[in-house]
Amino acid sequence: MPLRVRVCRIADVPVGEIRAFTVRGVTWPVIVVYVDGELVAVPGVCPHEDVALADGYLDGQAIICPAHAYRFDLHTGRCRHDAGLELRRYPITVIGDEIWVDLL
Ligand code: FES
């Protein structure tokens, strides 16, 4: 049984911008972005070191970490700079106008 939590409404996510949403009981916010028209949800922390990815920026289908500029593909989670790092993607379910993600 997944741990599904409500994160935001669809209208809270502008195309081309990073939005981070606090989820009760979770240390780091959940980032929701549009990538090539698809909603993607990822943890708000860089898997390299504990840095807020919400302070980074989008470049095409990638999010760039503000600390060391590592590039994470938002379609795959892969890191261009370190093959051992992966940015997890949370499964998304849209219910009405709300975005829910499975944290576990
Ligand atoms: S902390 Fe994100 S690339 Fe180093």
mmCIF file of N, CA and C and ligand atoms in Angstrom:
data_model
loop_
_atom_site.group_PDB
_atom_site.id
_atom_site.type_symbol
_atom_site.label_atom_id
_atom_site.label_comp_id
_atom_site.label_asym_id
_atom_site.label_seq_id
_atom_site.Cartn_x
_atom_site.Cartn_y
_atom_site.Cartn_z
ATOM 1 N N MET A 1 0.854 -1.195 0.000
ATOM 2 C CA MET A 1 0.000 0.000 0.000
ATOM 3 C C MET A 1 0.889 1.243 0.000
ATOM 4 N N PRO A 2 0.797 2.090 -1.045
ATOM 5 C CA PRO A 2 1.663 3.281 -1.091
ATOM 6 C C PRO A 2 1.262 4.315 -0.052
ATOM 7 N N LEU A 3 2.244 5.117 0.321
ATOM 8 C CA LEU A 3 1.975 6.256 1.200
ATOM 9 C C LEU A 3 1.681 7.447 0.295
ATOM 10 N N ARG A 4 0.421 7.641 0.009
ATOM 11 C CA ARG A 4 0.003 8.674 -0.947
ATOM 12 C C ARG A 4 -0.389 9.930 -0.196
ATOM 13 N N VAL A 5 0.192 11.075 -0.598
ATOM 14 C CA VAL A 5 -0.112 12.342 0.064
ATOM 15 C C VAL A 5 -0.506 13.389 -0.975
ATOM 16 N N ARG A 6 -1.381 14.274 -0.540
ATOM 17 C CA ARG A 6 -1.763 15.391 -1.400
ATOM 18 C C ARG A 6 -0.650 16.437 -1.341
ATOM 19 N N VAL A 7 -0.236 16.905 -2.494
ATOM 20 C CA VAL A 7 0.868 17.871 -2.531
ATOM 21 C C VAL A 7 0.392 19.277 -2.891
ATOM 22 N N CYS A 8 -0.458 19.384 -3.896
ATOM 23 C CA CYS A 8 -0.877 20.709 -4.345
ATOM 24 C C CYS A 8 -2.015 20.555 -5.349
ATOM 25 N N ARG A 9 -2.446 21.686 -5.885
ATOM 26 C CA ARG A 9 -3.404 21.655 -6.984
ATOM 27 C C ARG A 9 -2.646 21.838 -8.295
ATOM 28 N N ILE A 10 -3.218 21.389 -9.377
ATOM 29 C CA ILE A 10 -2.569 21.538 -10.686
ATOM 30 C C ILE A 10 -2.281 23.014 -10.965
ATOM 31 N N ALA A 11 -3.206 23.881 -10.582
ATOM 32 C CA ALA A 11 -3.045 25.308 -10.843
ATOM 33 C C ALA A 11 -1.881 25.921 -10.070
ATOM 34 N N ASP A 12 -1.359 25.201 -9.074
ATOM 35 C CA ASP A 12 -0.227 25.710 -8.287
ATOM 36 C C ASP A 12 1.114 25.512 -8.999
ATOM 37 N N VAL A 13 1.105 24.828 -10.148
ATOM 38 C CA VAL A 13 2.361 24.490 -10.830
ATOM 39 C C VAL A 13 2.417 25.200 -12.182
ATOM 40 N N PRO A 14 3.099 26.338 -12.250
ATOM 41 C CA PRO A 14 3.218 27.025 -13.539
ATOM 42 C C PRO A 14 4.212 26.299 -14.451
ATOM 43 N N VAL A 15 3.911 26.282 -15.723
ATOM 44 C CA VAL A 15 4.814 25.661 -16.699
ATOM 45 C C VAL A 15 6.149 26.410 -16.700
ATOM 46 N N GLY A 16 7.242 25.664 -16.653
ATOM 47 C CA GLY A 16 8.566 26.259 -16.755
ATOM 48 C C GLY A 16 9.150 26.745 -15.446
ATOM 49 N N GLU A 17 8.464 26.491 -14.332
ATOM 50 C CA GLU A 17 8.977 26.952 -13.034
ATOM 51 C C GLU A 17 9.030 25.799 -12.041
ATOM 52 N N ILE A 18 9.961 25.906 -11.108
ATOM 53 C CA ILE A 18 10.066 24.928 -10.031
ATOM 54 C C ILE A 18 9.160 25.376 -8.896
ATOM 55 N N ARG A 19 8.340 24.449 -8.424
ATOM 56 C CA ARG A 19 7.520 24.725 -7.244
ATOM 57 C C ARG A 19 7.784 23.636 -6.211
ATOM 58 N N ALA A 20 8.000 24.049 -4.985
ATOM 59 C CA ALA A 20 8.248 23.096 -3.895
ATOM 60 C C ALA A 20 7.140 23.234 -2.859
ATOM 61 N N PHE A 21 6.629 22.101 -2.416
ATOM 62 C CA PHE A 21 5.479 22.089 -1.507
ATOM 63 C C PHE A 21 5.820 21.310 -0.243
ATOM 64 N N THR A 22 5.532 21.942 0.867
ATOM 65 C CA THR A 22 5.749 21.276 2.148
ATOM 66 C C THR A 22 4.709 20.178 2.334
ATOM 67 N N VAL A 23 5.190 19.035 2.750
ATOM 68 C CA VAL A 23 4.303 17.911 3.043
ATOM 69 C C VAL A 23 4.503 17.551 4.511
ATOM 70 N N ARG A 24 3.427 17.511 5.221
ATOM 71 C CA ARG A 24 3.482 17.234 6.656
ATOM 72 C C ARG A 24 4.192 15.908 6.930
ATOM 73 N N GLY A 25 5.142 15.951 7.837
ATOM 74 C CA GLY A 25 5.853 14.738 8.226
ATOM 75 C C GLY A 25 7.043 14.400 7.349
ATOM 76 N N VAL A 26 7.293 15.230 6.332
ATOM 77 C CA VAL A 26 8.420 14.990 5.424
ATOM 78 C C VAL A 26 9.411 16.140 5.567
ATOM 79 N N THR A 27 10.679 15.819 5.736
ATOM 80 C CA THR A 27 11.698 16.839 6.007
ATOM 81 C C THR A 27 11.843 17.839 4.863
ATOM 82 N N TRP A 28 11.993 17.308 3.659
ATOM 83 C CA TRP A 28 12.209 18.192 2.512
ATOM 84 C C TRP A 28 10.906 18.331 1.727
ATOM 85 N N PRO A 29 10.706 19.486 1.118
ATOM 86 C CA PRO A 29 9.482 19.641 0.328
ATOM 87 C C PRO A 29 9.500 18.742 -0.903
ATOM 88 N N VAL A 30 8.344 18.606 -1.499
ATOM 89 C CA VAL A 30 8.220 17.861 -2.750
ATOM 90 C C VAL A 30 8.179 18.873 -3.892
ATOM 91 N N ILE A 31 9.029 18.666 -4.873
ATOM 92 C CA ILE A 31 9.058 19.539 -6.050
ATOM 93 C C ILE A 31 8.139 18.954 -7.117
ATOM 94 N N VAL A 32 7.331 19.816 -7.687
ATOM 95 C CA VAL A 32 6.489 19.410 -8.822
ATOM 96 C C VAL A 32 6.773 20.380 -9.964
ATOM 97 N N VAL A 33 7.066 19.828 -11.120
ATOM 98 C CA VAL A 33 7.349 20.640 -12.303
ATOM 99 C C VAL A 33 6.704 19.985 -13.523
ATOM 100 N N TYR A 34 6.529 20.783 -14.543
ATOM 101 C CA TYR A 34 6.151 20.243 -15.849
ATOM 102 C C TYR A 34 7.429 19.993 -16.644
ATOM 103 N N VAL A 35 7.524 18.797 -17.229
ATOM 104 C CA VAL A 35 8.647 18.484 -18.113
ATOM 105 C C VAL A 35 8.048 17.948 -19.403
ATOM 106 N N ASP A 36 8.246 18.680 -20.470
ATOM 107 C CA ASP A 36 7.682 18.299 -21.771
ATOM 108 C C ASP A 36 6.187 17.998 -21.654
ATOM 109 N N GLY A 37 5.481 18.819 -20.891
ATOM 110 C CA GLY A 37 4.041 18.678 -20.750
ATOM 111 C C GLY A 37 3.594 17.637 -19.730
ATOM 112 N N GLU A 38 4.549 16.943 -19.131
ATOM 113 C CA GLU A 38 4.228 15.904 -18.145
ATOM 114 C C GLU A 38 4.536 16.416 -16.743
ATOM 115 N N LEU A 39 3.622 16.158 -15.802
ATOM 116 C CA LEU A 39 3.891 16.511 -14.410
ATOM 117 C C LEU A 39 4.889 15.524 -13.828
ATOM 118 N N VAL A 40 5.911 16.064 -13.167
ATOM 119 C CA VAL A 40 6.940 15.236 -12.531
ATOM 120 C C VAL A 40 7.098 15.708 -11.092
ATOM 121 N N ALA A 41 7.196 14.748 -10.177
ATOM 122 C CA ALA A 41 7.410 15.067 -8.759
ATOM 123 C C ALA A 41 8.689 14.384 -8.285
ATOM 124 N N VAL A 42 9.518 15.164 -7.592
ATOM 125 C CA VAL A 42 10.793 14.636 -7.092
ATOM 126 C C VAL A 42 11.035 15.197 -5.692
ATOM 127 N N PRO A 43 11.939 14.585 -4.945
ATOM 128 C CA PRO A 43 12.286 15.145 -3.636
ATOM 129 C C PRO A 43 12.945 16.511 -3.796
ATOM 130 N N GLY A 44 12.740 17.349 -2.807
ATOM 131 C CA GLY A 44 13.294 18.697 -2.873
ATOM 132 C C GLY A 44 14.717 18.803 -2.391
ATOM 133 N N VAL A 45 15.409 17.686 -2.325
ATOM 134 C CA VAL A 45 16.793 17.698 -1.851
ATOM 135 C C VAL A 45 17.683 16.965 -2.854
ATOM 136 N N CYS A 46 18.860 17.540 -3.049
ATOM 137 C CA CYS A 46 19.820 16.945 -3.984
ATOM 138 C C CYS A 46 20.380 15.645 -3.403
ATOM 139 N N PRO A 47 20.471 14.567 -4.213
ATOM 140 C CA PRO A 47 21.034 13.314 -3.705
ATOM 141 C C PRO A 47 22.557 13.364 -3.543
ATOM 142 N N HIS A 48 23.199 14.438 -3.992
ATOM 143 C CA HIS A 48 24.638 14.565 -3.810
ATOM 144 C C HIS A 48 24.954 14.965 -2.376
ATOM 145 N N GLU A 49 24.410 16.089 -1.965
ATOM 146 C CA GLU A 49 24.519 16.540 -0.579
ATOM 147 C C GLU A 49 23.174 17.182 -0.241
ATOM 148 N N ASP A 50 22.981 17.474 1.005
ATOM 149 C CA ASP A 50 21.669 17.999 1.430
ATOM 150 C C ASP A 50 21.523 19.471 1.065
ATOM 151 N N VAL A 51 21.180 19.712 -0.161
ATOM 152 C CA VAL A 51 20.971 21.073 -0.653
ATOM 153 C C VAL A 51 19.586 21.143 -1.293
ATOM 154 N N ALA A 52 18.899 22.244 -1.074
ATOM 155 C CA ALA A 52 17.539 22.403 -1.595
ATOM 156 C C ALA A 52 17.544 22.562 -3.106
ATOM 157 N N LEU A 53 16.941 21.624 -3.795
ATOM 158 C CA LEU A 53 16.867 21.709 -5.248
ATOM 159 C C LEU A 53 15.908 22.798 -5.717
ATOM 160 N N ALA A 54 15.010 23.207 -4.849
ATOM 161 C CA ALA A 54 14.082 24.277 -5.225
ATOM 162 C C ALA A 54 14.824 25.580 -5.503
ATOM 163 N N ASP A 55 16.054 25.696 -5.003
ATOM 164 C CA ASP A 55 16.861 26.895 -5.266
ATOM 165 C C ASP A 55 17.645 26.762 -6.564
ATOM 166 N N GLY A 56 17.505 25.626 -7.237
ATOM 167 C CA GLY A 56 18.181 25.430 -8.504
ATOM 168 C C GLY A 56 17.352 25.996 -9.644
ATOM 169 N N TYR A 57 17.605 25.487 -10.836
ATOM 170 C CA TYR A 57 16.839 25.993 -11.977
ATOM 171 C C TYR A 57 16.613 24.879 -12.993
ATOM 172 N N LEU A 58 15.636 25.118 -13.853
ATOM 173 C CA LEU A 58 15.313 24.157 -14.900
ATOM 174 C C LEU A 58 16.088 24.500 -16.161
ATOM 175 N N ASP A 59 16.535 23.464 -16.849
ATOM 176 C CA ASP A 59 17.180 23.640 -18.151
ATOM 177 C C ASP A 59 16.677 22.513 -19.045
ATOM 178 N N GLY A 60 15.700 22.823 -19.857
ATOM 179 C CA GLY A 60 15.086 21.774 -20.675
ATOM 180 C C GLY A 60 14.408 20.765 -19.778
ATOM 181 N N GLN A 61 14.797 19.487 -19.926
ATOM 182 C CA GLN A 61 14.172 18.448 -19.108
ATOM 183 C C GLN A 61 14.995 18.130 -17.868
ATOM 184 N N ALA A 62 15.897 19.026 -17.500
ATOM 185 C CA ALA A 62 16.757 18.773 -16.340
ATOM 186 C C ALA A 62 16.571 19.835 -15.266
ATOM 187 N N ILE A 63 16.861 19.415 -14.031
ATOM 188 C CA ILE A 63 16.949 20.372 -12.939
ATOM 189 C C ILE A 63 18.420 20.445 -12.540
ATOM 190 N N ILE A 64 18.882 21.671 -12.321
ATOM 191 C CA ILE A 64 20.290 21.898 -12.015
ATOM 192 C C ILE A 64 20.409 22.285 -10.550
ATOM 193 N N CYS A 65 21.241 21.551 -9.829
ATOM 194 C CA CYS A 65 21.425 21.827 -8.406
ATOM 195 C C CYS A 65 22.198 23.136 -8.225
ATOM 196 N N PRO A 66 21.780 23.963 -7.254
ATOM 197 C CA PRO A 66 22.455 25.251 -7.063
ATOM 198 C C PRO A 66 23.838 25.126 -6.413
ATOM 199 N N ALA A 67 24.136 23.982 -5.794
ATOM 200 C CA ALA A 67 25.399 23.873 -5.066
ATOM 201 C C ALA A 67 26.590 23.596 -5.979
ATOM 202 N N HIS A 68 26.521 22.507 -6.735
ATOM 203 C CA HIS A 68 27.649 22.113 -7.582
ATOM 204 C C HIS A 68 27.256 21.973 -9.042
ATOM 205 N N ALA A 69 26.048 22.427 -9.339
ATOM 206 C CA ALA A 69 25.549 22.455 -10.718
ATOM 207 C C ALA A 69 25.413 21.074 -11.342
ATOM 208 N N TYR A 70 25.252 20.036 -10.529
ATOM 209 C CA TYR A 70 24.959 18.723 -11.095
ATOM 210 C C TYR A 70 23.610 18.792 -11.793
ATOM 211 N N ARG A 71 23.537 18.041 -12.875
ATOM 212 C CA ARG A 71 22.348 18.079 -13.721
ATOM 213 C C ARG A 71 21.604 16.758 -13.593
ATOM 214 N N PHE A 72 20.326 16.836 -13.245
ATOM 215 C CA PHE A 72 19.500 15.636 -13.088
ATOM 216 C C PHE A 72 18.393 15.653 -14.131
ATOM 217 N N ASP A 73 18.352 14.575 -14.923
ATOM 218 C CA ASP A 73 17.299 14.439 -15.929
ATOM 219 C C ASP A 73 15.989 14.128 -15.218
ATOM 220 N N LEU A 74 14.987 14.949 -15.425
ATOM 221 C CA LEU A 74 13.725 14.765 -14.705
ATOM 222 C C LEU A 74 12.874 13.635 -15.289
ATOM 223 N N HIS A 75 13.197 13.172 -16.496
ATOM 224 C CA HIS A 75 12.481 12.014 -17.052
ATOM 225 C C HIS A 75 12.997 10.712 -16.447
ATOM 226 N N THR A 76 14.294 10.668 -16.199
ATOM 227 C CA THR A 76 14.896 9.407 -15.749
ATOM 228 C C THR A 76 15.424 9.461 -14.316
ATOM 229 N N GLY A 77 15.702 10.651 -13.826
ATOM 230 C CA GLY A 77 16.314 10.814 -12.516
ATOM 231 C C GLY A 77 17.830 10.720 -12.550
ATOM 232 N N ARG A 78 18.376 10.376 -13.721
ATOM 233 C CA ARG A 78 19.827 10.185 -13.805
ATOM 234 C C ARG A 78 20.595 11.494 -13.697
ATOM 235 N N CYS A 79 21.776 11.379 -13.133
ATOM 236 C CA CYS A 79 22.665 12.532 -12.987
ATOM 237 C C CYS A 79 23.734 12.462 -14.063
ATOM 238 N N ARG A 80 23.894 13.539 -14.780
ATOM 239 C CA ARG A 80 24.889 13.554 -15.853
ATOM 240 C C ARG A 80 26.313 13.507 -15.302
ATOM 241 N N HIS A 81 26.522 14.038 -14.102
ATOM 242 C CA HIS A 81 27.872 14.189 -13.566
ATOM 243 C C HIS A 81 28.341 13.025 -12.711
ATOM 244 N N ASP A 82 27.400 12.228 -12.235
ATOM 245 C CA ASP A 82 27.765 11.114 -11.372
ATOM 246 C C ASP A 82 26.737 10.001 -11.587
ATOM 247 N N ALA A 83 27.154 8.940 -12.267
ATOM 248 C CA ALA A 83 26.234 7.848 -12.598
ATOM 249 C C ALA A 83 25.708 7.138 -11.356
ATOM 250 N N GLY A 84 26.365 7.342 -10.223
ATOM 251 C CA GLY A 84 25.936 6.699 -8.986
ATOM 252 C C GLY A 84 24.819 7.444 -8.280
ATOM 253 N N LEU A 85 24.496 8.616 -8.775
ATOM 254 C CA LEU A 85 23.439 9.414 -8.150
ATOM 255 C C LEU A 85 22.182 9.346 -8.981
ATOM 256 N N GLU A 86 21.060 9.300 -8.292
ATOM 257 C CA GLU A 86 19.781 9.299 -8.986
ATOM 258 C C GLU A 86 18.784 10.121 -8.185
ATOM 259 N N LEU A 87 18.050 10.953 -8.884
ATOM 260 C CA LEU A 87 16.978 11.723 -8.268
ATOM 261 C C LEU A 87 15.703 10.910 -8.416
ATOM 262 N N ARG A 88 15.185 10.495 -7.300
ATOM 263 C CA ARG A 88 13.987 9.656 -7.324
ATOM 264 C C ARG A 88 12.805 10.411 -7.913
ATOM 265 N N ARG A 89 11.970 9.720 -8.651
ATOM 266 C CA ARG A 89 10.709 10.308 -9.150
ATOM 267 C C ARG A 89 9.566 9.675 -8.394
ATOM 268 N N TYR A 90 8.716 10.510 -7.837
ATOM 269 C CA TYR A 90 7.557 9.987 -7.128
ATOM 270 C C TYR A 90 6.429 9.722 -8.127
ATOM 271 N N PRO A 91 5.778 8.589 -8.034
ATOM 272 C CA PRO A 91 4.580 8.375 -8.858
ATOM 273 C C PRO A 91 3.515 9.419 -8.527
ATOM 274 N N ILE A 92 2.896 9.951 -9.549
ATOM 275 C CA ILE A 92 1.868 10.984 -9.390
ATOM 276 C C ILE A 92 0.504 10.419 -9.743
ATOM 277 N N THR A 93 -0.484 10.816 -8.960
ATOM 278 C CA THR A 93 -1.880 10.540 -9.289
ATOM 279 C C THR A 93 -2.620 11.875 -9.250
ATOM 280 N N VAL A 94 -3.332 12.173 -10.313
ATOM 281 C CA VAL A 94 -4.154 13.384 -10.338
ATOM 282 C C VAL A 94 -5.583 12.989 -10.007
ATOM 283 N N ILE A 95 -6.108 13.613 -8.961
ATOM 284 C CA ILE A 95 -7.484 13.352 -8.540
ATOM 285 C C ILE A 95 -8.219 14.685 -8.596
ATOM 286 N N GLY A 96 -9.112 14.803 -9.568
ATOM 287 C CA GLY A 96 -9.767 16.098 -9.776
ATOM 288 C C GLY A 96 -8.723 17.121 -10.181
ATOM 289 N N ASP A 97 -8.613 18.211 -9.415
ATOM 290 C CA ASP A 97 -7.589 19.215 -9.724
ATOM 291 C C ASP A 97 -6.420 19.140 -8.745
ATOM 292 N N GLU A 98 -6.297 18.017 -8.043
ATOM 293 C CA GLU A 98 -5.238 17.879 -7.044
ATOM 294 C C GLU A 98 -4.170 16.882 -7.484
ATOM 295 N N ILE A 99 -2.938 17.178 -7.069
ATOM 296 C CA ILE A 99 -1.810 16.302 -7.369
ATOM 297 C C ILE A 99 -1.432 15.559 -6.090
ATOM 298 N N TRP A 100 -1.432 14.249 -6.196
ATOM 299 C CA TRP A 100 -1.047 13.388 -5.090
ATOM 300 C C TRP A 100 0.200 12.621 -5.517
ATOM 301 N N VAL A 101 1.098 12.367 -4.580
ATOM 302 C CA VAL A 101 2.279 11.581 -4.914
ATOM 303 C C VAL A 101 2.419 10.426 -3.926
ATOM 304 N N ASP A 102 3.031 9.348 -4.412
ATOM 305 C CA ASP A 102 3.332 8.199 -3.561
ATOM 306 C C ASP A 102 4.754 8.365 -3.053
ATOM 307 N N LEU A 103 4.894 8.635 -1.763
ATOM 308 C CA LEU A 103 6.216 8.849 -1.189
ATOM 309 C C LEU A 103 6.938 7.521 -0.974
ATOM 310 N N LEU A 104 6.185 6.463 -0.738
ATOM 311 C CA LEU A 104 6.781 5.139 -0.515
ATOM 312 C C LEU A 104 6.109 4.136 -1.439
HETATM 313 S S1 FES B 1 24.724 19.252 -3.528
HETATM 314 FE FE1 FES B 1 23.679 19.134 -5.427
HETATM 315 S S2 FES B 1 25.266 18.858 -6.840
HETATM 316 FE FE2 FES B 1 26.279 18.883 -4.955
#
